CSV table of C-alpha atoms in Angstrom, one decimal:
chain,number,residue,atom,x,y,z
A,1,MET,CA,-82.1,66.8,29.6
A,2,HIS,CA,-84.0,64.9,26.9
A,3,GLY,CA,-82.9,65.5,23.3
A,4,SER,CA,-80.7,68.4,22.1
A,5,PRO,CA,-81.8,72.0,21.9
A,6,ILE,CA,-79.6,72.3,18.8
A,7,LYS,CA,-81.4,71.4,15.6
A,8,HIS,CA,-79.4,73.6,13.2
A,9,CYS,CA,-75.7,74.6,12.7
A,10,ARG,CA,-74.9,78.0,14.1
A,11,GLN,CA,-72.3,78.5,11.4
A,12,CYS,CA,-74.2,77.6,8.2
A,13,GLY,CA,-77.8,76.7,9.3
A,14,SER,CA,-77.8,73.1,8.0
A,15,ALA,CA,-79.7,70.5,10.0
A,16,VAL,CA,-77.3,68.9,12.4
A,17,GLU,CA,-76.7,65.2,13.2
A,18,GLN,CA,-76.5,63.9,16.8
A,19,ARG,CA,-73.4,61.7,16.8
A,20,ILE,CA,-70.0,61.1,18.4
A,21,PRO,CA,-67.5,63.3,16.6
A,22,ASP,CA,-64.5,61.7,14.9
A,23,ASP,CA,-61.9,63.7,17.0
A,24,GLY,CA,-61.6,61.1,19.8
A,25,ASP,CA,-64.6,62.5,21.7
A,26,THR,CA,-66.7,59.9,23.6
A,27,LYS,CA,-70.1,61.7,23.8
A,28,PRO,CA,-72.7,62.5,21.1
A,29,ARG,CA,-72.7,66.1,20.0
A,30,ALA,CA,-74.7,68.1,17.4
A,31,VAL,CA,-72.4,67.8,14.4
A,32,CYS,CA,-73.0,69.7,11.1
A,33,PRO,CA,-72.8,67.4,8.1
A,34,ALA,CA,-72.1,70.4,5.8
A,35,CYS,CA,-69.4,72.5,7.5
A,36,HIS,CA,-68.4,70.0,10.2
A,37,THR,CA,-68.9,72.4,13.1
A,38,ILE,CA,-69.2,70.5,16.4
A,39,HIS,CA,-71.7,72.1,18.9
A,40,TYR,CA,-71.1,71.7,22.6
A,41,ILE,CA,-73.6,72.3,25.4
A,42,ASN,CA,-72.0,73.1,28.7
A,43,PRO,CA,-73.2,73.8,32.3
A,44,LEU,CA,-74.1,77.3,33.2
A,45,ASN,CA,-73.1,79.3,36.3
A,46,VAL,CA,-75.7,81.1,38.4
A,47,VAL,CA,-74.1,83.8,40.5
A,48,GLY,CA,-75.6,85.8,43.3
A,49,THR,CA,-75.2,87.4,46.7
A,50,ILE,CA,-76.3,87.1,50.4
A,51,PRO,CA,-76.8,90.9,51.1
A,52,VAL,CA,-76.8,91.7,54.8
A,53,TRP,CA,-78.0,94.8,56.7
A,54,GLY,CA,-77.2,94.4,60.3
A,55,ASP,CA,-78.9,91.2,61.4
A,56,LYS,CA,-81.1,91.1,58.4
A,57,VAL,CA,-80.8,89.4,55.0
A,58,LEU,CA,-82.2,90.8,51.8
A,59,LEU,CA,-84.6,88.6,49.8
A,60,CYS,CA,-86.3,89.4,46.5
A,61,LYS,CA,-89.8,88.3,45.6
A,62,ARG,CA,-89.6,87.0,42.0
A,63,ASN,CA,-91.7,88.7,39.4
A,64,ILE,CA,-90.8,86.3,36.6
A,65,GLU,CA,-91.1,82.5,36.0
A,66,PRO,CA,-89.9,80.1,37.2
A,67,ARG,CA,-91.2,80.4,40.8
A,68,LYS,CA,-92.9,83.7,40.3
A,69,GLY,CA,-94.0,85.1,43.7
A,70,LYS,CA,-91.4,83.0,45.6
A,71,TRP,CA,-88.5,84.5,47.5
A,72,THR,CA,-84.8,84.3,46.4
A,73,LEU,CA,-81.4,85.8,47.0
A,74,PRO,CA,-80.5,88.1,44.1
A,75,ALA,CA,-78.9,85.8,41.5
A,76,GLY,CA,-78.8,85.1,37.8
A,77,PHE,CA,-76.8,83.6,34.9
A,78,MET,CA,-73.2,84.7,34.7
A,79,GLU,CA,-72.5,86.7,31.5
A,80,LEU,CA,-69.5,86.5,29.1
A,81,GLY,CA,-66.8,89.0,30.0
A,82,GLU,CA,-67.4,89.2,33.7
A,83,THR,CA,-66.0,87.4,36.7
A,84,THR,CA,-68.2,85.4,39.1
A,85,ALA,CA,-68.1,88.2,41.6
A,86,GLU,CA,-68.9,90.9,39.0
A,87,GLY,CA,-71.8,88.8,37.8
A,88,ALA,CA,-73.1,88.4,41.4
A,89,ALA,CA,-72.8,92.1,41.9
A,90,ARG,CA,-74.6,92.9,38.6
A,91,GLU,CA,-77.5,90.7,39.5
A,92,THR,CA,-77.8,92.3,42.9
A,93,VAL,CA,-78.0,95.7,41.3
A,94,GLU,CA,-80.5,94.5,38.6
A,95,GLU,CA,-82.8,92.6,40.9
A,96,ALA,CA,-82.7,94.7,44.1
A,97,GLY,CA,-81.2,98.0,43.1
A,98,ALA,CA,-79.1,97.7,46.2
A,99,GLN,CA,-75.9,99.4,47.2
A,100,PHE,CA,-73.4,97.1,48.8
A,101,GLU,CA,-69.8,95.9,49.4
A,102,MET,CA,-68.8,92.5,48.1
A,103,HIS,CA,-67.1,89.9,50.3
A,104,ALA,CA,-65.8,86.4,49.9
A,105,LEU,CA,-67.4,83.5,48.0
A,106,PHE,CA,-69.6,81.6,50.5
A,107,SER,CA,-71.1,78.7,48.6
A,108,LEU,CA,-70.6,76.7,45.4
A,109,ILE,CA,-73.5,74.3,44.8
A,110,ASN,CA,-73.7,71.8,41.9
A,111,VAL,CA,-77.1,71.2,40.4
A,112,ALA,CA,-75.9,68.6,37.9
A,113,ARG,CA,-79.5,67.5,37.0
A,114,VAL,CA,-80.1,70.8,35.4
A,115,GLY,CA,-76.5,71.5,34.3
A,116,GLN,CA,-75.9,74.4,36.6
A,117,VAL,CA,-73.4,75.6,39.2
A,118,HIS,CA,-74.7,78.2,41.7
A,119,LEU,CA,-72.2,80.5,43.5
A,120,PHE,CA,-73.2,82.9,46.3
A,121,TYR,CA,-71.0,85.7,47.7
A,122,ARG,CA,-71.5,87.5,51.0
A,123,ALA,CA,-72.2,91.2,50.7
A,124,THR,CA,-72.8,94.0,53.2
A,125,LEU,CA,-75.5,96.5,52.2
A,126,LEU,CA,-74.5,100.2,52.5
A,127,SER,CA,-78.1,101.3,52.8
A,128,PRO,CA,-81.5,99.7,53.6
A,129,GLU,CA,-83.0,101.4,50.5
A,130,PHE,CA,-83.7,99.4,47.4
A,131,ALA,CA,-84.9,100.0,43.9
A,132,PRO,CA,-85.9,96.6,42.5
A,133,GLY,CA,-85.9,96.0,38.8
A,134,THR,CA,-88.7,94.5,36.7
A,135,GLU,CA,-87.7,91.0,37.6
A,136,THR,CA,-88.5,91.6,41.3
A,137,GLN,CA,-91.9,92.4,42.9
A,138,GLU,CA,-90.4,93.6,46.2
A,139,ALA,CA,-87.0,93.5,48.0
A,140,VAL,CA,-87.4,93.0,51.8
A,141,LEU,CA,-85.0,92.7,54.7
A,142,PHE,CA,-85.7,89.6,56.9
A,143,ASP,CA,-84.6,88.6,60.3
A,144,GLU,CA,-83.6,84.9,60.5
A,145,ALA,CA,-86.8,84.2,62.5
A,146,ASP,CA,-88.9,85.7,59.7
A,147,ILE,CA,-87.4,84.0,56.6
A,148,PRO,CA,-90.3,82.5,54.6
A,149,TRP,CA,-88.6,79.1,54.5
A,150,ASP,CA,-91.6,77.4,52.7
A,151,GLU,CA,-91.7,80.1,50.1
A,152,ILE,CA,-88.0,80.0,49.0
A,153,ALA,CA,-87.8,79.8,45.2
A,154,PHE,CA,-84.7,77.5,44.8
A,155,ARG,CA,-83.1,74.8,46.9
A,156,THR,CA,-79.6,76.3,46.4
A,157,VAL,CA,-80.9,79.6,48.0
A,158,LYS,CA,-82.4,77.6,50.9
A,159,GLU,CA,-79.2,75.6,51.5
A,160,THR,CA,-77.1,78.8,51.2
A,161,LEU,CA,-79.3,80.7,53.7
A,162,GLU,CA,-79.3,77.8,56.2
A,163,GLN,CA,-75.5,77.5,56.0
A,164,PHE,CA,-75.1,81.3,56.3
A,165,PHE,CA,-77.1,81.4,59.6
A,166,ALA,CA,-75.3,78.3,60.9
A,167,ASP,CA,-71.9,80.0,60.2
A,168,ARG,CA,-73.1,83.3,61.8
A,169,ARG,CA,-74.1,81.5,65.0
A,170,ALA,CA,-70.7,79.8,65.0
A,171,GLY,CA,-69.0,83.2,64.6
A,172,HIS,CA,-67.1,82.3,61.5
A,173,PHE,CA,-68.0,82.4,57.8
A,174,GLY,CA,-66.4,79.6,55.8
A,175,PHE,CA,-66.6,78.4,52.1
A,176,HIS,CA,-69.1,75.6,51.5
A,177,THR,CA,-69.5,73.2,48.6
A,178,LEU,CA,-72.6,71.0,48.0
A,179,ASP,CA,-74.0,68.7,45.4
A,180,ILE,CA,-77.8,68.6,45.1
B,1,MET,CA,-64.4,88.2,21.9
B,2,HIS,CA,-65.0,90.0,18.6
B,3,GLY,CA,-68.2,89.2,16.8
B,4,SER,CA,-70.6,86.4,17.6
B,5,PRO,CA,-69.9,82.7,16.8
B,6,ILE,CA,-73.7,82.4,16.2
B,7,LYS,CA,-74.7,83.1,12.6
B,8,HIS,CA,-77.8,80.9,12.3
B,9,CYS,CA,-80.7,79.9,14.6
B,10,ARG,CA,-80.2,76.6,16.3
B,11,GLN,CA,-84.0,75.9,16.2
B,12,CYS,CA,-84.8,76.8,12.6
B,13,GLY,CA,-81.6,77.6,10.8
B,14,SER,CA,-82.5,81.1,9.8
B,15,ALA,CA,-79.8,83.8,9.8
B,16,VAL,CA,-79.9,85.6,13.1
B,17,GLU,CA,-79.8,89.3,13.9
B,18,GLN,CA,-77.4,90.7,16.6
B,19,ARG,CA,-79.7,93.0,18.7
B,20,ILE,CA,-80.9,93.7,22.2
B,21,PRO,CA,-84.0,91.4,22.7
B,22,ASP,CA,-87.4,93.0,23.6
B,23,ASP,CA,-87.7,91.2,26.9
B,24,GLY,CA,-86.0,93.8,29.1
B,25,ASP,CA,-82.5,92.5,28.4
B,26,THR,CA,-79.7,95.1,28.2
B,27,LYS,CA,-77.1,93.3,26.0
B,28,PRO,CA,-77.1,92.4,22.3
B,29,ARG,CA,-77.9,88.7,21.6
B,30,ALA,CA,-78.2,86.6,18.5
B,31,VAL,CA,-82.0,86.8,17.9
B,32,CYS,CA,-83.8,84.8,15.3
B,33,PRO,CA,-86.1,87.0,13.1
B,34,ALA,CA,-88.1,83.9,12.0
B,35,CYS,CA,-88.8,81.9,15.2
B,36,HIS,CA,-87.7,84.5,17.8
B,37,THR,CA,-85.3,82.2,19.6
B,38,ILE,CA,-82.8,84.2,21.7
B,39,HIS,CA,-79.3,82.7,21.8
B,40,TYR,CA,-77.1,83.3,24.8
B,41,ILE,CA,-73.3,82.7,25.1
B,42,ASN,CA,-72.2,82.0,28.6
B,43,PRO,CA,-68.8,81.5,30.3
B,44,LEU,CA,-67.4,77.9,30.5
B,45,ASN,CA,-66.0,76.1,33.5
B,46,VAL,CA,-62.7,74.3,33.2
B,47,VAL,CA,-62.3,71.7,35.9
B,48,GLY,CA,-59.2,69.8,37.0
B,49,THR,CA,-57.1,68.3,39.8
B,50,ILE,CA,-53.8,68.7,41.6
B,51,PRO,CA,-52.8,65.0,41.9
B,52,VAL,CA,-50.2,64.3,44.5
B,53,TRP,CA,-48.0,61.3,45.2
B,54,GLY,CA,-46.0,61.8,48.4
B,55,ASP,CA,-44.1,65.1,47.9
B,56,LYS,CA,-44.6,65.0,44.1
B,57,VAL,CA,-47.3,66.6,41.8
B,58,LEU,CA,-48.5,65.0,38.6
B,59,LEU,CA,-48.2,67.1,35.4
B,60,CYS,CA,-49.2,66.2,31.9
B,61,LYS,CA,-47.3,67.2,28.8
B,62,ARG,CA,-50.0,68.4,26.3
B,63,ASN,CA,-50.4,66.5,23.0
B,64,ILE,CA,-53.0,68.9,21.6
B,65,GLU,CA,-53.2,72.6,20.8
B,66,PRO,CA,-53.3,75.1,22.4
B,67,ARG,CA,-49.9,74.9,24.1
B,68,LYS,CA,-49.0,71.5,22.7
B,69,GLY,CA,-45.8,70.3,24.4
B,70,LYS,CA,-46.3,72.5,27.5
B,71,TRP,CA,-47.1,71.1,30.9
B,72,THR,CA,-50.5,71.3,32.7
B,73,LEU,CA,-52.4,69.9,35.5
B,74,PRO,CA,-55.1,67.5,34.2
B,75,ALA,CA,-58.1,69.7,33.4
B,76,GLY,CA,-60.8,70.3,30.7
B,77,PHE,CA,-64.2,71.7,30.0
B,78,MET,CA,-67.0,70.7,32.5
B,79,GLU,CA,-69.7,68.6,30.7
B,80,LEU,CA,-73.4,68.7,31.1
B,81,GLY,CA,-74.8,66.2,33.7
B,82,GLU,CA,-71.7,66.2,35.9
B,83,THR,CA,-70.6,68.1,39.0
B,84,THR,CA,-67.5,70.2,39.1
B,85,ALA,CA,-65.7,67.5,41.1
B,86,GLU,CA,-67.0,64.7,38.8
B,87,GLY,CA,-65.7,66.7,35.8
B,88,ALA,CA,-62.3,67.2,37.4
B,89,ALA,CA,-62.1,63.5,38.2
B,90,ARG,CA,-63.1,62.5,34.6
B,91,GLU,CA,-60.5,64.8,33.1
B,92,THR,CA,-57.8,63.3,35.4
B,93,VAL,CA,-58.7,59.8,34.2
B,94,GLU,CA,-58.8,60.9,30.5
B,95,GLU,CA,-55.6,62.9,30.5
B,96,ALA,CA,-53.4,60.9,32.9
B,97,GLY,CA,-55.1,57.5,33.4
B,98,ALA,CA,-54.5,58.0,37.0
B,99,GLN,CA,-56.1,56.3,40.1
B,100,PHE,CA,-56.8,58.8,42.9
B,101,GLU,CA,-58.9,60.0,45.7
B,102,MET,CA,-60.6,63.4,45.4
B,103,HIS,CA,-60.3,66.1,48.1
B,104,ALA,CA,-61.6,69.7,48.6
B,105,LEU,CA,-61.9,72.4,46.0
B,106,PHE,CA,-58.6,74.3,46.1
B,107,SER,CA,-58.8,77.2,43.6
B,108,LEU,CA,-61.4,79.1,41.6
B,109,ILE,CA,-59.8,81.4,39.1
B,110,ASN,CA,-61.8,83.8,36.8
B,111,VAL,CA,-60.3,84.3,33.3
B,112,ALA,CA,-63.0,86.8,32.2
B,113,ARG,CA,-61.0,87.8,29.1
B,114,VAL,CA,-61.7,84.4,27.6
B,115,GLY,CA,-65.0,83.8,29.4
B,116,GLN,CA,-63.8,80.9,31.6
B,117,VAL,CA,-63.8,79.9,35.2
B,118,HIS,CA,-61.1,77.4,36.2
B,119,LEU,CA,-61.6,75.2,39.3
B,120,PHE,CA,-58.9,72.8,40.7
B,121,TYR,CA,-59.5,70.1,43.3
B,122,ARG,CA,-56.8,68.5,45.4
B,123,ALA,CA,-56.4,64.8,44.8
B,124,THR,CA,-54.2,62.0,46.2
B,125,LEU,CA,-52.8,59.4,43.8
B,126,LEU,CA,-53.3,55.8,44.8
B,127,SER,CA,-50.5,54.6,42.5
B,128,PRO,CA,-47.6,56.2,40.7
B,129,GLU,CA,-48.6,54.3,37.5
B,130,PHE,CA,-50.3,56.3,34.7
B,131,ALA,CA,-51.9,55.5,31.4
B,132,PRO,CA,-52.2,58.9,29.6
B,133,GLY,CA,-54.8,59.3,26.9
B,134,THR,CA,-54.3,60.7,23.4
B,135,GLU,CA,-54.4,64.3,24.6
B,136,THR,CA,-51.2,63.7,26.7
B,137,GLN,CA,-47.7,63.0,25.5
B,138,GLU,CA,-46.5,61.9,29.0
B,139,ALA,CA,-47.6,62.1,32.6
B,140,VAL,CA,-44.8,62.8,35.1
B,141,LEU,CA,-44.4,63.3,38.8
B,142,PHE,CA,-42.4,66.4,39.8
B,143,ASP,CA,-40.8,67.5,43.0
B,144,GLU,CA,-41.5,71.2,43.6
B,145,ALA,CA,-37.8,72.0,42.8
B,146,ASP,CA,-38.2,70.3,39.4
B,147,ILE,CA,-41.5,71.9,38.2
B,148,PRO,CA,-40.9,73.3,34.7
B,149,TRP,CA,-42.2,76.8,35.6
B,150,ASP,CA,-41.3,78.3,32.3
B,151,GLU,CA,-43.1,75.5,30.4
B,152,ILE,CA,-46.4,75.6,32.2
B,153,ALA,CA,-49.3,75.7,29.6
B,154,PHE,CA,-51.7,78.0,31.4
B,155,ARG,CA,-51.5,80.8,33.9
B,156,THR,CA,-54.3,79.3,36.0
B,157,VAL,CA,-52.2,76.2,36.4
B,158,LYS,CA,-49.1,78.2,37.4
B,159,GLU,CA,-51.1,80.2,39.9
B,160,THR,CA,-52.7,77.1,41.4
B,161,LEU,CA,-49.4,75.3,41.7
B,162,GLU,CA,-47.7,78.3,43.3
B,163,GLN,CA,-50.5,78.6,45.9
B,164,PHE,CA,-50.5,74.8,46.4
B,165,PHE,CA,-46.8,74.8,47.4
B,166,ALA,CA,-47.3,77.9,49.5
B,167,ASP,CA,-50.1,76.3,51.4
B,168,ARG,CA,-48.1,73.0,51.8
B,169,ARG,CA,-45.2,74.9,53.3
B,170,ALA,CA,-47.7,76.7,55.7
B,171,GLY,CA,-49.1,73.3,56.7
B,172,HIS,CA,-52.7,74.1,55.8
B,173,PHE,CA,-54.6,73.9,52.5
B,174,GLY,CA,-57.1,76.6,52.0
B,175,PHE,CA,-59.5,77.7,49.3
B,176,HIS,CA,-58.3,80.4,47.0
B,177,THR,CA,-60.1,82.7,44.5
B,178,LEU,CA,-58.3,84.9,41.9
B,179,ASP,CA,-59.1,87.0,38.9
B,180,ILE,CA,-56.6,87.1,36.1
């Protein structure tokens, strides 16, 4: 990340200074010279599901940038007031209009370069009918052999799908962490 | 969380409006009427370790609010540019001045009420010598029988310690998720 996205103080609107605060901190922050508010920028969690119907996995064709037209598991930014699993379920409803049962956390992937942590939960679809929202062009069930590997939107989705199929072949679903 | 901590636009300093953006969003956000920047507030990750020396676990007596004087596992807010494990290791250095080897992720606990996700990694201390930073009054190794259960600073620490000792008795360390 180059530069700070914070130019003005959220409390009073004054232009901020980029400096190390006087409270023992070691990193530069956006500090307000008027009201002394210190602004932190923290990593974001992206939460989603691996929705399964029989042998098939549900993928969504993105209708928004980035990676419009590419395929993804339903996922999005975790919101305030929800758990990681609740966020993953919400995104699955929003992006695929799917009905499903949630299972265990399957993958936690750090993408430190962009300040994100991606978490995917396994889920079992209760119906093969979908009602995708405006962020999705179409929601389609894929057999493993038909997954469009070269058209997957995000590397965390590709890694999660690969590990999911490997675990399924092995007959046991584990929990997997990865840094990319 | 009552009200928004965002009063002014980080881009231009104008007073923001609290409303649902026009981009298909469903939740009120701080929206700038001048430059149209939308401000999101997202959950924060707290990352830490369970540092072990033989049968003993390292706890830190907090020297800062909240819960000054109470005992905690070394932990703190994940920073931009680091992985969850790197953040947990950094906090362990900052708060305990410990030398250690990192192991697997042990617990992921949602605290949705305060918009946080707490993650604890197992770690093995390489020495029983510590050099606690300014945020810690003292760093002490405890046997399970001596853990000050009524003086633990945070419920996520208490839950993680209880599960850690249960797993150790069972002879196998798993990965645990919990919502509190």
